[in-house]
Short mmCIF file of C-alpha atoms and ligand atoms in Angstrom, two decimals:
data_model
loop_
_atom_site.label_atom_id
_atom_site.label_comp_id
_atom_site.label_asym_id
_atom_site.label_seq_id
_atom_site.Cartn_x
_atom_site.Cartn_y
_atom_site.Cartn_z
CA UNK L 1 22.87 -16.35 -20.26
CA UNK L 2 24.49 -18.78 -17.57
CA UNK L 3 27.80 -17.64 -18.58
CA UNK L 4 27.68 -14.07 -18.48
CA UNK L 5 29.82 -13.41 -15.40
CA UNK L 6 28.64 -11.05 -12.33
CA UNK L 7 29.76 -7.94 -12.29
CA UNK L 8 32.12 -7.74 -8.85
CA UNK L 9 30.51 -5.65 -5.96
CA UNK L 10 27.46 -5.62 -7.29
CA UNK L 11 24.54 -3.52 -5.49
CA UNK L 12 21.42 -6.02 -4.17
CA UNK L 13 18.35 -4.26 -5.45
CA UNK L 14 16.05 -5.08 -2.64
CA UNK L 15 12.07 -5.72 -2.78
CA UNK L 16 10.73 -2.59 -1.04
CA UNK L 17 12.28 -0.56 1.66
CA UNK L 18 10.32 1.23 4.00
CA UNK L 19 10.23 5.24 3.55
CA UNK L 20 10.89 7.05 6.53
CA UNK L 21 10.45 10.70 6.64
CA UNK L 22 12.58 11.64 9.26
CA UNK L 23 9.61 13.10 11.44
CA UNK L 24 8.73 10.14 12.95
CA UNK L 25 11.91 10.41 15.11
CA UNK L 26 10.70 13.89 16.21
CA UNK L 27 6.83 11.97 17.05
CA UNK L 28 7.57 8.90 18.36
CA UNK L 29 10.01 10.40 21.41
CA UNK L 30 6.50 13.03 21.63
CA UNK L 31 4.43 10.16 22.19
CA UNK L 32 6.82 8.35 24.55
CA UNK L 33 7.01 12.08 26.88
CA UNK L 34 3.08 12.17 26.43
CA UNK L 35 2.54 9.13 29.01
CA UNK L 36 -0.23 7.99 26.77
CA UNK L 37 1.17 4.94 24.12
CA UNK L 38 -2.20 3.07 24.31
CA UNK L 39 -5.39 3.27 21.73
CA UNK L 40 -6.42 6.60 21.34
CA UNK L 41 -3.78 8.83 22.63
CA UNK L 42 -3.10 11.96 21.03
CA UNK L 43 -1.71 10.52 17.71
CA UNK L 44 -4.11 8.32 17.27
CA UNK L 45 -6.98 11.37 17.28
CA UNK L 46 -4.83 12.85 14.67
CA UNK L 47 -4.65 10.22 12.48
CA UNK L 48 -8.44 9.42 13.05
CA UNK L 49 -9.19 13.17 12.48
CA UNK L 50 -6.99 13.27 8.97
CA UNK L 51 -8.60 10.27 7.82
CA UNK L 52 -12.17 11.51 8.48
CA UNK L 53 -11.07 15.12 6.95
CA UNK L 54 -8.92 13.41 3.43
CA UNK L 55 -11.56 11.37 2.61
CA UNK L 56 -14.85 12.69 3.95
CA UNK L 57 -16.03 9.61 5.99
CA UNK L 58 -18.46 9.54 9.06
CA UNK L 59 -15.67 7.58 11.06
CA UNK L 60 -12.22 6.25 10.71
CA UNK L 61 -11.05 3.96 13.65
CA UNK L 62 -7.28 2.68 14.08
CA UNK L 63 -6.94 -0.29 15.01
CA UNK L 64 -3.48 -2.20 14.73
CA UNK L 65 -3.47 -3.77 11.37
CA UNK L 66 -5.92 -3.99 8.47
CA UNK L 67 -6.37 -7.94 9.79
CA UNK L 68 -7.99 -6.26 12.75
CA UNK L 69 -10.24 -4.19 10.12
CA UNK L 70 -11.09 -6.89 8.40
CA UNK L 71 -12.07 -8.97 11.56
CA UNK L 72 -14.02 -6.54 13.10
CA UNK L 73 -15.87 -5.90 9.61
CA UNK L 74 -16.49 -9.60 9.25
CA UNK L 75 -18.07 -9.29 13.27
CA UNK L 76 -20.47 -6.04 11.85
CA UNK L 77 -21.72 -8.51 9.39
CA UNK L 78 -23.60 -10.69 12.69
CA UNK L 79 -23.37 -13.97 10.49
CA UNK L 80 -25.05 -17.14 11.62
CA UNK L 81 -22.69 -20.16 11.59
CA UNK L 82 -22.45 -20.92 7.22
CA UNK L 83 -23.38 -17.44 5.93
CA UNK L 84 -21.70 -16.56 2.98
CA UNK L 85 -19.50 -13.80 1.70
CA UNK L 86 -18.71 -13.50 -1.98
CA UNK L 87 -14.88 -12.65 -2.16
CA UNK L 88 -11.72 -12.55 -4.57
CA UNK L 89 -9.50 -15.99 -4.06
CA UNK L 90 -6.78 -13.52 -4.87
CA UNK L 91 -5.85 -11.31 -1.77
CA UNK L 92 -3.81 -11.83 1.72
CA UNK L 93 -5.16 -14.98 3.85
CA UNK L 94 -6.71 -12.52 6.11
CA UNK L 95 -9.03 -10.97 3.94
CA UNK L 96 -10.90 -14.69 4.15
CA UNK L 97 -9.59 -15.55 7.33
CA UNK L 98 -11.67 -12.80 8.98
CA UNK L 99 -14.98 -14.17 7.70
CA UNK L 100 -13.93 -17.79 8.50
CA UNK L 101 -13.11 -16.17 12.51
CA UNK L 102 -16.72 -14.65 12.35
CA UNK L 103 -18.78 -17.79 11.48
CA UNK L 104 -19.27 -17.47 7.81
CA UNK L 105 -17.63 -18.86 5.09
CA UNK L 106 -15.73 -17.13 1.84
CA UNK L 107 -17.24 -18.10 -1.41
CA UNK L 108 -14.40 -17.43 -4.08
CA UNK L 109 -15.43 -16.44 -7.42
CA UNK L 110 -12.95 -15.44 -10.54
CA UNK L 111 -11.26 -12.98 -10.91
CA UNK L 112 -10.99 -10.64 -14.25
CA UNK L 113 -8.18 -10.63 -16.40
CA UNK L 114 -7.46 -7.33 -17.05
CA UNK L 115 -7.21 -6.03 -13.55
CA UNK L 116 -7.22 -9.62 -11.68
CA UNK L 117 -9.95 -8.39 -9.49
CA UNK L 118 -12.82 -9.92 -8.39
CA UNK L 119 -15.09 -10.48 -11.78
CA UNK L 120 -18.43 -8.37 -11.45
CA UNK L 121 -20.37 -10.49 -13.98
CA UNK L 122 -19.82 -13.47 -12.05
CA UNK L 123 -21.00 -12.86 -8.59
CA UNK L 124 -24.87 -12.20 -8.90
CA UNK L 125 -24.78 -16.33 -9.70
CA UNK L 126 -22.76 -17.23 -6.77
CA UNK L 127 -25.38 -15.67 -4.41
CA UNK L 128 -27.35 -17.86 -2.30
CA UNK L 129 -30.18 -17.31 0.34
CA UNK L 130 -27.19 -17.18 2.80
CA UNK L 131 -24.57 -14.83 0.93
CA UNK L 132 -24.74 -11.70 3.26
CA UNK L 133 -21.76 -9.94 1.66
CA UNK L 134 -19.35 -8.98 -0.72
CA UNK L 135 -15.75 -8.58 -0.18
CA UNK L 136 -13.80 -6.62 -2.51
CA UNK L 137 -9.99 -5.81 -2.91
CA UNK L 138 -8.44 -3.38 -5.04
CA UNK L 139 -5.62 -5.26 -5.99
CA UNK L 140 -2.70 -2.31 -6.50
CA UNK L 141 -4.88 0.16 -5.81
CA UNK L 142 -6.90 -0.26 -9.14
CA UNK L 143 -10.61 -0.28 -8.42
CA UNK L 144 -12.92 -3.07 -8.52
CA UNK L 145 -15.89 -2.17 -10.98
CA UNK L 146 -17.46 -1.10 -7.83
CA UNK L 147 -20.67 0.68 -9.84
CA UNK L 148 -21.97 -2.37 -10.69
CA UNK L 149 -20.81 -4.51 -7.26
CA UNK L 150 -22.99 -1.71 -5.36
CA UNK L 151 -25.59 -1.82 -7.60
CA UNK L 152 -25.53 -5.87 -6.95
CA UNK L 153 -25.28 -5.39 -3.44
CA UNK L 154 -28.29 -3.00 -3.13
CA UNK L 155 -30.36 -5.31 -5.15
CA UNK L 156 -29.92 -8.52 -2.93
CA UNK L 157 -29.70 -6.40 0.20
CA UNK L 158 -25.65 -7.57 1.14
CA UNK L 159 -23.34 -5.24 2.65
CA UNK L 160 -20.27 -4.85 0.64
CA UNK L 161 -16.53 -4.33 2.58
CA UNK L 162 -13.39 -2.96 0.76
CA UNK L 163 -10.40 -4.51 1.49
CA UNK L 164 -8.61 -1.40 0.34
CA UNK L 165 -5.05 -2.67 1.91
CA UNK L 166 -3.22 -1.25 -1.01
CA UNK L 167 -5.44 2.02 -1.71
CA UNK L 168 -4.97 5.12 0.60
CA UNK L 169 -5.11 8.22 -1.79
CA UNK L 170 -6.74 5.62 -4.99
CA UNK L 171 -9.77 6.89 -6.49
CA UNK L 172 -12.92 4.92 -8.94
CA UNK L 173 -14.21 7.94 -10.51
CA UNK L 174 -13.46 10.36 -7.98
CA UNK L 175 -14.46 8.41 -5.12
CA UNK L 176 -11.68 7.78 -2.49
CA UNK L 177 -10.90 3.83 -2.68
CA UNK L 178 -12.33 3.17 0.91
CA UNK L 179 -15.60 5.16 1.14
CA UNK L 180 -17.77 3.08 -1.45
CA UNK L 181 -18.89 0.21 0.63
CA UNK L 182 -20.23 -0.02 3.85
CA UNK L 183 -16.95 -0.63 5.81
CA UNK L 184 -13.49 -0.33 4.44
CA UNK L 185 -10.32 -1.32 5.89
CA UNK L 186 -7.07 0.37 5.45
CA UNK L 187 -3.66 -1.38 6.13
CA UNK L 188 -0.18 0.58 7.32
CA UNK L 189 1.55 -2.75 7.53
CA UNK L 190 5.63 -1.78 6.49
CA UNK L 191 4.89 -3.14 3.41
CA UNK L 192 2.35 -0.47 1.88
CA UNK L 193 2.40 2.90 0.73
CA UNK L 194 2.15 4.76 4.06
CA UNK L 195 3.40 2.70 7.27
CA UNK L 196 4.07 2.46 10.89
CA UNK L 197 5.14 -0.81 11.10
CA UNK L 198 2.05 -2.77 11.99
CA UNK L 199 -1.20 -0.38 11.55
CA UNK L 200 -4.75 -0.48 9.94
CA UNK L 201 -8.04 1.81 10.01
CA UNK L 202 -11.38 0.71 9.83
CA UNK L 203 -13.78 2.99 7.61
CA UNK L 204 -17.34 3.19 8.57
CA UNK L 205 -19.01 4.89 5.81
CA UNK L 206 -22.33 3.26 7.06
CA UNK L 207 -23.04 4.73 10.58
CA UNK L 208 -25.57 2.10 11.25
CA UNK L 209 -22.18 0.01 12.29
CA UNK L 210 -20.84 2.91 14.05
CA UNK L 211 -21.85 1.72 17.68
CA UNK L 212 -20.95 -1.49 17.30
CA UNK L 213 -17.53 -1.32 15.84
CA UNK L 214 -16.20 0.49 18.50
CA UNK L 215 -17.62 -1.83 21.28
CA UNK L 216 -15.76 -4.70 18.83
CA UNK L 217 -12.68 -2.52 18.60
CA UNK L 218 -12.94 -1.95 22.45
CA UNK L 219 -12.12 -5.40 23.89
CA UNK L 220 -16.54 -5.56 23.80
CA UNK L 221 -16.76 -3.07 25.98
CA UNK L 222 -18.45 0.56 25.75
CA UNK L 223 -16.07 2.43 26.83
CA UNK L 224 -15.97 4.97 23.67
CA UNK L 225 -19.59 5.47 24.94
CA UNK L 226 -18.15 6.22 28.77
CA UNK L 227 -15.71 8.45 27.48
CA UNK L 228 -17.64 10.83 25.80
CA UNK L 229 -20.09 10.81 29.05
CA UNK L 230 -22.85 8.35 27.81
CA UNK L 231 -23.03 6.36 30.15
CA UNK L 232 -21.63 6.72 33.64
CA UNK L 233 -19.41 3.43 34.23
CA UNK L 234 -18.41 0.63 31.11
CA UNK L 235 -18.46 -3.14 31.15
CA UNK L 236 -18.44 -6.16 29.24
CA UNK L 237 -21.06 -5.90 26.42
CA UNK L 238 -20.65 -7.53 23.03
CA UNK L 239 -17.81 -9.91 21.48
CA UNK L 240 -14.33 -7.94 20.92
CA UNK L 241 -10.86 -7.83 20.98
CA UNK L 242 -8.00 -5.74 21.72
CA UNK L 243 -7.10 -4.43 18.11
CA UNK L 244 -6.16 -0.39 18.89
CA UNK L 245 -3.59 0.90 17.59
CA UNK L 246 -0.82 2.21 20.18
CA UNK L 247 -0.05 5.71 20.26
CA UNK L 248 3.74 4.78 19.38
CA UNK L 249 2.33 3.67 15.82
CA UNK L 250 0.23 6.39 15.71
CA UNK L 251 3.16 8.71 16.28
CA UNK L 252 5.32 6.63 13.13
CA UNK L 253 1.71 6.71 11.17
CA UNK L 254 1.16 10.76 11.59
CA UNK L 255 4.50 11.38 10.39
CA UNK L 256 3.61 9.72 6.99
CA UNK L 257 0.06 11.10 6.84
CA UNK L 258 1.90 14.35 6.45
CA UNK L 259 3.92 13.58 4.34
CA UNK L 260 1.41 11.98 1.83
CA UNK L 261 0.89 13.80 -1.18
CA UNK L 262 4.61 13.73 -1.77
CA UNK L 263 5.16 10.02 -1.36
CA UNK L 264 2.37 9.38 -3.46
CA UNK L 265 3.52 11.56 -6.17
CA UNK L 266 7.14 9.92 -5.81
CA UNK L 267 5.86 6.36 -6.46
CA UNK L 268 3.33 7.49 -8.98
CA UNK L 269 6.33 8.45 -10.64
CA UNK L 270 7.94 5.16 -10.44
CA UNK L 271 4.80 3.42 -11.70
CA UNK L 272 4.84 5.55 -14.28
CA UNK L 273 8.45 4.99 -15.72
CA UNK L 274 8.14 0.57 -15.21
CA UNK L 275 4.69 0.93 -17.43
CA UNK L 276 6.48 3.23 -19.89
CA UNK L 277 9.87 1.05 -20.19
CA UNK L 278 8.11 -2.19 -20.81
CA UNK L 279 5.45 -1.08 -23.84
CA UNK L 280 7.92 -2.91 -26.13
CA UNK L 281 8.22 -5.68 -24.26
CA UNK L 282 4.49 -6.18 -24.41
CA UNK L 283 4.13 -4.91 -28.39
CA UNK L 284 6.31 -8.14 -28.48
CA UNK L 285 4.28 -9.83 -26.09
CA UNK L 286 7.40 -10.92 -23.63
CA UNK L 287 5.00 -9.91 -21.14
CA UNK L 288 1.95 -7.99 -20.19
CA UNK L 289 1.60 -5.14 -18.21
CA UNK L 290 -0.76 -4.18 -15.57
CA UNK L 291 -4.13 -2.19 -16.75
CA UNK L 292 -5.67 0.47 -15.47
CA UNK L 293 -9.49 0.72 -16.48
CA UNK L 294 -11.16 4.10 -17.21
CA UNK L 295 -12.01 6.09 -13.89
CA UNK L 296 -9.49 4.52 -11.78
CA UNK L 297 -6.71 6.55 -10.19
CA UNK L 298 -4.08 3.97 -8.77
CA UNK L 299 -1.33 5.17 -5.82
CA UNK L 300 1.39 3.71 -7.58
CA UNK L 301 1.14 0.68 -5.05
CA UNK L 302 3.03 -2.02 -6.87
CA UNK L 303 4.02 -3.14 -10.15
CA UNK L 304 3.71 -6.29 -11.95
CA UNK L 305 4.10 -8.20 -14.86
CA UNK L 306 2.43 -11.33 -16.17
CA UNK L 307 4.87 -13.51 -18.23
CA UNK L 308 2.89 -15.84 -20.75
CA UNK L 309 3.66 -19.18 -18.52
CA UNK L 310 4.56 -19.93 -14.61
CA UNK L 311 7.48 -21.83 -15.89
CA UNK L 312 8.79 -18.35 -17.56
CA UNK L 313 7.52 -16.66 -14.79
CA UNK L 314 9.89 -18.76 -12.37
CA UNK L 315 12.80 -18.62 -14.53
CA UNK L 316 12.51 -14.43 -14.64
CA UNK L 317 12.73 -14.50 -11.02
CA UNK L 318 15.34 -16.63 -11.01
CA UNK L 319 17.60 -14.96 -13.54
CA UNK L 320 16.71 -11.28 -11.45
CA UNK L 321 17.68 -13.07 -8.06
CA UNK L 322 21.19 -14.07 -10.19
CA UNK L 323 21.36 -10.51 -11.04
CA UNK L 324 20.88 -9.73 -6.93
CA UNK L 325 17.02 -8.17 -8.30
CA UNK L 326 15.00 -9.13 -5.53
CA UNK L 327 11.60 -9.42 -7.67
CA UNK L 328 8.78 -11.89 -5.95
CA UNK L 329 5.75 -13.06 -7.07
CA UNK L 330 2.19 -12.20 -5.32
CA UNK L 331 -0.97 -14.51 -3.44
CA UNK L 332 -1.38 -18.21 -4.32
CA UNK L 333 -5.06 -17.99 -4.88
CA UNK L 334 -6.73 -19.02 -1.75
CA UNK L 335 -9.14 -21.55 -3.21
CA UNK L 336 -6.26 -23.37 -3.99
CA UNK L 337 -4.84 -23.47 -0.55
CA UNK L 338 -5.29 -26.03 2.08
CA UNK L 339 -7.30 -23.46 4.33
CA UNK L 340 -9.29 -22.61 1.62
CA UNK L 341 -10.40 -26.28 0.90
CA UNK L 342 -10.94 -26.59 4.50
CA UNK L 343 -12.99 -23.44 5.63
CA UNK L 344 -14.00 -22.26 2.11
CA UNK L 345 -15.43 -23.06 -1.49
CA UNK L 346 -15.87 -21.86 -4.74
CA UNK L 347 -18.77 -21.22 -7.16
CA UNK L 348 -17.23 -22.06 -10.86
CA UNK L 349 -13.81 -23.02 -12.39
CA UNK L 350 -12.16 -19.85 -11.29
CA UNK L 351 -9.92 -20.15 -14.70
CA UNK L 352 -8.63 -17.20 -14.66
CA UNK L 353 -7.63 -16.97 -10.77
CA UNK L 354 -6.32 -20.72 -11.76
CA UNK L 355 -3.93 -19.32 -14.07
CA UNK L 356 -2.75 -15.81 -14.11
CA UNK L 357 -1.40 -15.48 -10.74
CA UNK L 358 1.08 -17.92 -11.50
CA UNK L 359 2.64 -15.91 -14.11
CA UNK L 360 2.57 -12.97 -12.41
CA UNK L 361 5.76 -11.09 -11.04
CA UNK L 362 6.07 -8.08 -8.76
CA UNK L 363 9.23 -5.52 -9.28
CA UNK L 364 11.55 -4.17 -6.59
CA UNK L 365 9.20 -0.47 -6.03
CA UNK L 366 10.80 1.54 -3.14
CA UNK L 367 10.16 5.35 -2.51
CA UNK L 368 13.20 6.08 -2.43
CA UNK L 369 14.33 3.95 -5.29
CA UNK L 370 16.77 5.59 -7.70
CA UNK L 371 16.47 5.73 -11.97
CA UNK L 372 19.38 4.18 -12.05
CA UNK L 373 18.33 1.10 -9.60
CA UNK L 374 15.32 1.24 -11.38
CA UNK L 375 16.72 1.05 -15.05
CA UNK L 376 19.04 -2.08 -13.76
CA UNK L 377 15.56 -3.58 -12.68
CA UNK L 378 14.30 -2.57 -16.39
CA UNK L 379 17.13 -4.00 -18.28
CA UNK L 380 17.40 -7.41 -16.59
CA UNK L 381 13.73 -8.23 -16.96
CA UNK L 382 14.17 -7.30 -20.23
CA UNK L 383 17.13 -10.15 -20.54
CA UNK L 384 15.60 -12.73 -18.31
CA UNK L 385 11.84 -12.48 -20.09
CA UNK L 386 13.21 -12.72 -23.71
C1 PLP I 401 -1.52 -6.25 3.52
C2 PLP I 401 -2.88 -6.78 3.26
C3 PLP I 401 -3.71 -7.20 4.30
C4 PLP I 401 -3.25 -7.30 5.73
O1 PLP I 401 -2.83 -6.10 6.24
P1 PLP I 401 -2.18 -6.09 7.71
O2 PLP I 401 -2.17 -4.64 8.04
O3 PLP I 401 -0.80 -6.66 7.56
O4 PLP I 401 -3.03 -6.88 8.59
C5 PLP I 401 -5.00 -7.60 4.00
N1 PLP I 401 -5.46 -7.59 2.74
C6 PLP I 401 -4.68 -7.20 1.71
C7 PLP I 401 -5.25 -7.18 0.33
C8 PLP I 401 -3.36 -6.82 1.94
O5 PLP I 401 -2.58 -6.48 0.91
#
């Protein structure tokens, strides 16, 4: 392998590279003319208003990253100093980091080894007089056996929040990724399927939180109330922070929003031909691929693969980088973590979050990624893995 040469000017395949529509250079200058680029201006009422519309929720709120979801979710919960949230040790420090913020502290169970997401049959034995939640990400955009989390979560009385990061346009039986739990968070960060740079939403499909979350989202003031003529002057009332989104995102955001359906059909698409092109490769077992349970409509998010040990894993991405394939691998399970030693703990031996995570590698997946980039990507795995 170490001797094949390079071929001379060859093309670097990056990671991901943001889509841009084109619009948002027609918004953004809108937005700047507008005189309003804080929370709430005119983009960000149109991006609220599509939200609530696409997936039939009582309230979407913008806020400037899916962090700032996930915080002001964690703040709805009202946990006393050591309250407990059941999570996934596999997702983005901030998913945890949010509860740690808020008082409470993330209790990391396994995660399944089909989907890697949180396993279902082991959290009703992590739960403890002080578990007030459950905290759920949809890694890729495949669904979290969320029948029977709810169905936990209504027996022991806990709220349950969707990190759905990766899942605008997903679906679990029909049900928009997102409007399940109690609170949802959405993220636009440049890295996921629709963007604006730095961007989230907060879903409030429980309007008992309503209220609140938009005093939390308001700096802990009520001035959504004063603005729609509630009350006649606003002031200092809760905890908060300032986490809108400005109206310059919101301008970038809208333009995607519009543009939706055909990204996600694009990157469906590219899903579609990775998990086609490598059924040899796992006949032969050189790898496995990702699987998608019955009833869950993915949004063609990301790909992976799981190689059958970290030290092939590490030696695929190494070979790709050789072949200027910029593949990368995914979370370092946060139990394992120094943060998570210090602010968190786990309930059992978390095997499988111990193991496959490791082995896992994500493929260069770009909207506007080509066949032909896309069969390079296909053939050097296919190399590197055997
Ligand atoms: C991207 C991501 C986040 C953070 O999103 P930001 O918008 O960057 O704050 C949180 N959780 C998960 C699972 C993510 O993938």
């Amino acid at each position: 392998m170490t001797t094949l040469a390079k071929p001379a000017l060859q093309e670097t395949i990056p990671f991901n590279a943001p889509y841009v529509t084109g619009n948002e250079f027609v918004y953004m200058p809108q937005a700047i003319n507008n005189k309003q680029t804080a929370g709430d201006g005119p983009f960000s009422k149109k991006c609220k208003q599509w939200l609530e519309e696409t997936l039939g929720v009582p309230s979407a709120l913008m806020v400037n990253s899916c962090t700032s979801a996930l915080e002001i979710a964690s703040l709805l919960l009202a946990l006393d100093p050591g309250d407990e949230v059941i999570m996934t040790p596999y997702t983005f420090v901030t998913t945890a980091n949010a509860v740690v913020k808020a008082g409470g502290v993330p209790v990391f169970v396994d995660i399944r080894p089909d989907t890697l997401n949180i396993d279902e049959t082991k959290i009703e034995a992590a739960i403890t007089p002080r578990t007030k939640a459950i905290m759920v990400v949809h890694y890729a955009a495949i669904a979290c056996e969320m029948t029977t989390i709810m169905a936990i979560a209504k027996k022991h009385n806990l709220v349950v929040i969707e990190d759905a990061a990766h899942c605008i346009n997903a679906s679990y039986f029909g049900q928009e990724l997102g409007t399940i739990g109690h609170l949802a968070t959405y993220s636009f960060h440049e890295t996921k399927n629709l963007t604006c740079g730095e961007g989230g939403a907060l879903i409030v499909n429980n309007k008992r939180f309503l209220a609140r979350a938009e005093i939390i989202r308001h700096s802990g003031t009520n001035r959504a109330q004063f603005f729609r003529g509630q009350v006649d002057k606003y002031s200092w009332v809760d905890i908060g922070s300032a986490y809108m989104m400005s109206d310059l995102n919101a301008a970038y955001l809208w333009a995607q929003m519009e543009q939706m359906p055909q990204i996600m059909d694009r990157r469906r698409q590219i899903w579609k031909r990775y998990q086609d092109a490598f059924l040899g490769g796992e006949m032969q077992e050189t790898f496995r691929r990702p699987v998608v349970p019955q009833g869950c409509e993915h949004n063609g998010h990301l790909y992976y693969l799981l190689l059958p040990t970290s030290e092939k894993r590490d030696e695929v991405l190494g070979k790709l980088k050789e072949q200027d394939i910029h593949a990368v691998f995914h979370y370092v399970p946060l139990h394992s973590s120094e943060g998570g030693k210090k602010f968190a703990r786990s309930h059992g031996d978390l095997a499988v979050a111990n193991d496959l995570p490791y082995r896992l590698i994500r493929l260069p997946f770009f909207y506007s990624m080509s066949n032909r980039q896309q069969d390079r990507v296909i053939e050097a795995v296919y190399q590197a893995a055997r």
